[in-house]
Amino acid sequence: MAYDGSEQGGPELIGGRYRLGERLGQGGMGVVRRATDELLGRQVAVKTLALDSGADPADALREARVVAQVRHPHVIVVHDVVEHEGRPALVMELVDGGSLADRLAAGQVFSPRETARLGLDLLDALTAAHARAVLHRDVKPANVLLEKDSGRAVLTDFGIASLPGATTLSRTGAFIGTPEYTAPERMRGGDAGPASDLWSLGAVLCAAATGTSPFRRDSIGAVLHAIVYEEIRPSAAMGPLVPVVRGLLERDPERRLGAAEARRMLAACAAGEAPTAVAPVPTVRDGAPPAVPGGTLPDTASGGPRGGRRGPRALPFVTAAVAVCAAAATVAVLLAMQDEPPAGTAAGAAGTAGAGSTATSAPPSTPAPGRTPVSGTDAASREVTDERGFSLLVPAGAIRTTDGERVIYTSPDGAVRVGVRIRPVPPGGAIGVMRASDEDGPRSNPGYRGATVEETTRRGLPAARWEFTWDGFTRAEGARHTFDIAWEEGETLYDVWVSAPVGRLDEARSRFGATVESFRPTGG
């Protein structure tokens, strides 16, 4: 807010030359204000430590030293360090135009070409930092400034960056960073390198093109689950950017897209061309082809060898689950540090469960004792009673996630999904819903084909059945097939579906029949 002139003597002068003005922003440790450098007659930005932030004054000096190591047009410049209220204050260049977070909050999204240009600026900034062995560790929209006149992007806030030879910033019991833009290896407490910043860049590109992080959920636990486990399915709105984003959001840092390849692909997008991706390298786990439990994405359209990096490493779900449990201990600290409040996610089309689903930290369902084999397969099942008011058979060991009105149970190998949606009967009834979903199929399911929609009945009730094939979540897994049925029971529409790779079509068909037959409303 602008200075109101209420203090005697006018706006405060610090360092003998910087006249403080309006507040431009506030982070976890300090406040940034516009100021006038009265000696040189220029506008600057001054970052002062908030008295109640608990930040160590040495952190400000540390940030200044980090930024001083990296001189680049897309990295914020620190002009001076002065004392303010007994604490150091950073005097920086003023980038007039606000942050990327401000633009997104105002409802602005960027075209794929604009996003690619933004990505090139940030990638250049990170490359310059990494060349000095500096890791930013908090790349997010709030730390990306966009100059109003030139459109130049500037990476700022190196307050938690790591600097070689310097003491690492840490706080007892706290995770340092912003969860929904943090790489999975950091979530797991592993070593972080330049690849961790590139993951964050991928998440920022998604936010710029779609308006939100791909990992935004309604709780911190759900954010952590999404980052380390859930499918990553970039929005089709990203167009030619999808391959580079998938490469940057590869969970295994050894397989993640490197800076040079990312630059080539972003440059192609910025020029209005479709980037060509390097061939993916399949992950081999225990000598067998991978079944992807969401830990890695072997099919990243731009995966493959990255400048002589070592071969891929698997990320079993057990590791991810342990990480989520360990990270849950930091929830209170994460909430206090997160300066971009999470928002709810939109529900997708019926029959698909993608990265937009919101995970529950503990499945609110009650498994019945024992495991029941599904007829015609070796796959075991268990019966669950879900808090949404139904019971049914799901794959043994299935993980429960939610996406708006939808509840999804995913098999431990990530391949088979059982979904349920319960809502009031809409106009047009069950058949209307299925016909609308079929019409929307090419948009919501890439490679949508072989679809059939037919009216039917379930136990004498009006129903509709929808069946289709589509390209699937990952190239390694391949095409998927979905069986879906919706029926009207009084004023309620029940929708149950099963989706699986086409190579497991018989299992999917058998499981669909058993799941629908086992479904019972519980009135909960």
Tab-separated table of N, CA and C in Angstrom, residues 229 231 285 291-295 315-318 371 379-382 394-400 409-418 504 507 511:
chain	number	residue	atom	x	y	z
A	229	TYR	N	3.459	-39.274	-6.079
A	229	TYR	CA	2.775	-40.491	-6.501
A	229	TYR	C	1.848	-40.347	-7.694
A	231	GLU	N	-0.405	-39.507	-11.110
A	231	GLU	CA	-0.107	-39.326	-12.528
A	231	GLU	C	0.112	-37.845	-12.821
A	285	ARG	N	12.708	-52.531	-13.921
A	285	ARG	CA	12.662	-52.765	-12.483
A	285	ARG	C	12.694	-54.258	-12.244
A	291	ALA	N	5.865	-51.335	-14.405
A	291	ALA	CA	4.473	-50.997	-14.143
A	291	ALA	C	4.525	-49.715	-13.355
A	292	VAL	N	3.968	-48.644	-13.891
A	292	VAL	CA	4.223	-47.320	-13.345
A	292	VAL	C	3.277	-47.009	-12.200
A	293	PRO	N	3.758	-46.980	-10.949
A	293	PRO	CA	2.893	-46.640	-9.829
A	293	PRO	C	2.877	-45.166	-9.549
A	294	GLY	N	3.152	-44.355	-10.556
A	294	GLY	CA	3.156	-42.918	-10.348
A	294	GLY	C	4.475	-42.419	-9.833
A	295	GLY	N	5.425	-43.303	-9.514
A	295	GLY	CA	6.697	-42.857	-8.975
A	295	GLY	C	7.574	-42.246	-10.036
A	315	LEU	N	11.319	-45.560	-8.530
A	315	LEU	CA	10.794	-44.937	-7.310
A	315	LEU	C	9.587	-45.738	-6.877
A	316	PRO	N	9.769	-46.806	-6.104
A	316	PRO	CA	8.634	-47.630	-5.696
A	316	PRO	C	7.663	-46.821	-4.858
A	317	PHE	N	6.412	-47.285	-4.870
A	317	PHE	CA	5.407	-46.582	-4.087
A	317	PHE	C	5.724	-46.611	-2.602
A	318	VAL	N	6.356	-47.688	-2.152
A	318	VAL	CA	6.667	-47.766	-0.722
A	318	VAL	C	7.530	-46.578	-0.310
A	371	ARG	N	-9.595	-61.401	0.887
A	371	ARG	CA	-9.429	-60.923	-0.475
A	371	ARG	C	-10.193	-61.846	-1.403
A	379	ALA	N	-6.289	-61.476	-10.340
A	379	ALA	CA	-6.200	-60.258	-9.542
A	379	ALA	C	-7.115	-60.367	-8.324
A	380	ALA	N	-6.582	-60.086	-7.160
A	380	ALA	CA	-7.371	-60.135	-5.935
A	380	ALA	C	-8.093	-58.816	-5.721
A	381	SER	N	-9.209	-58.894	-4.993
A	381	SER	CA	-9.995	-57.707	-4.691
A	381	SER	C	-10.291	-57.661	-3.210
A	382	ARG	N	-10.694	-56.498	-2.763
A	382	ARG	CA	-11.199	-56.346	-1.409
A	382	ARG	C	-12.427	-55.465	-1.474
A	394	VAL	N	-12.748	-53.395	-4.960
A	394	VAL	CA	-11.664	-52.661	-5.617
A	394	VAL	C	-10.429	-53.562	-5.602
A	395	PRO	N	-9.405	-53.257	-6.413
A	395	PRO	CA	-8.193	-54.068	-6.379
A	395	PRO	C	-7.570	-54.103	-4.981
A	396	ALA	N	-7.080	-55.244	-4.583
A	396	ALA	CA	-6.428	-55.361	-3.276
A	396	ALA	C	-5.249	-54.396	-3.205
A	397	GLY	N	-5.163	-53.640	-2.099
A	397	GLY	CA	-4.077	-52.680	-1.922
A	397	GLY	C	-4.272	-51.386	-2.685
A	398	ALA	N	-5.481	-51.167	-3.231
A	398	ALA	CA	-5.727	-49.966	-4.034
A	398	ALA	C	-5.563	-48.695	-3.208
A	399	ILE	N	-5.137	-47.633	-3.873
A	399	ILE	CA	-4.961	-46.317	-3.269
A	399	ILE	C	-6.166	-45.460	-3.639
A	400	ARG	N	-6.762	-44.809	-2.645
A	400	ARG	CA	-7.945	-43.988	-2.870
A	400	ARG	C	-7.555	-42.531	-3.100
A	409	TYR	N	-10.144	-45.475	-7.058
A	409	TYR	CA	-9.280	-46.468	-6.419
A	409	TYR	C	-8.334	-47.010	-7.479
A	410	THR	N	-7.025	-46.857	-7.246
A	410	THR	CA	-6.002	-47.245	-8.217
A	410	THR	C	-5.214	-48.429	-7.689
A	411	SER	N	-5.028	-49.446	-8.520
A	411	SER	CA	-4.295	-50.639	-8.114
A	411	SER	C	-2.854	-50.276	-7.750
A	412	PRO	N	-2.181	-51.088	-6.928
A	412	PRO	CA	-0.823	-50.743	-6.480
A	412	PRO	C	0.161	-50.514	-7.624
A	413	ASP	N	-0.040	-51.174	-8.780
A	413	ASP	CA	0.879	-50.965	-9.901
A	413	ASP	C	0.489	-49.773	-10.760
A	414	GLY	N	-0.583	-49.058	-10.369
A	414	GLY	CA	-0.982	-47.852	-11.088
A	414	GLY	C	-1.735	-48.107	-12.367
A	415	ALA	N	-2.014	-49.376	-12.715
A	415	ALA	CA	-2.570	-49.688	-14.025
A	415	ALA	C	-4.090	-49.702	-14.060
A	416	VAL	N	-4.726	-50.241	-13.035
A	416	VAL	CA	-6.179	-50.427	-13.048
A	416	VAL	C	-6.826	-49.389	-12.145
A	417	ARG	N	-7.869	-48.737	-12.656
A	417	ARG	CA	-8.564	-47.709	-11.878
A	417	ARG	C	-10.048	-48.023	-11.820
A	418	VAL	N	-10.596	-47.944	-10.623
A	418	VAL	CA	-12.029	-48.093	-10.407
A	418	VAL	C	-12.543	-46.749	-9.925
A	504	ARG	N	-4.607	-55.476	-20.817
A	504	ARG	CA	-5.280	-56.157	-19.701
A	504	ARG	C	-6.797	-56.016	-19.853
A	507	GLU	N	-9.046	-58.609	-18.060
A	507	GLU	CA	-9.103	-58.321	-16.621
A	507	GLU	C	-10.021	-57.132	-16.356
A	511	ARG	N	-13.304	-57.284	-14.157
A	511	ARG	CA	-13.364	-56.455	-12.951
A	511	ARG	C	-14.547	-55.490	-13.024
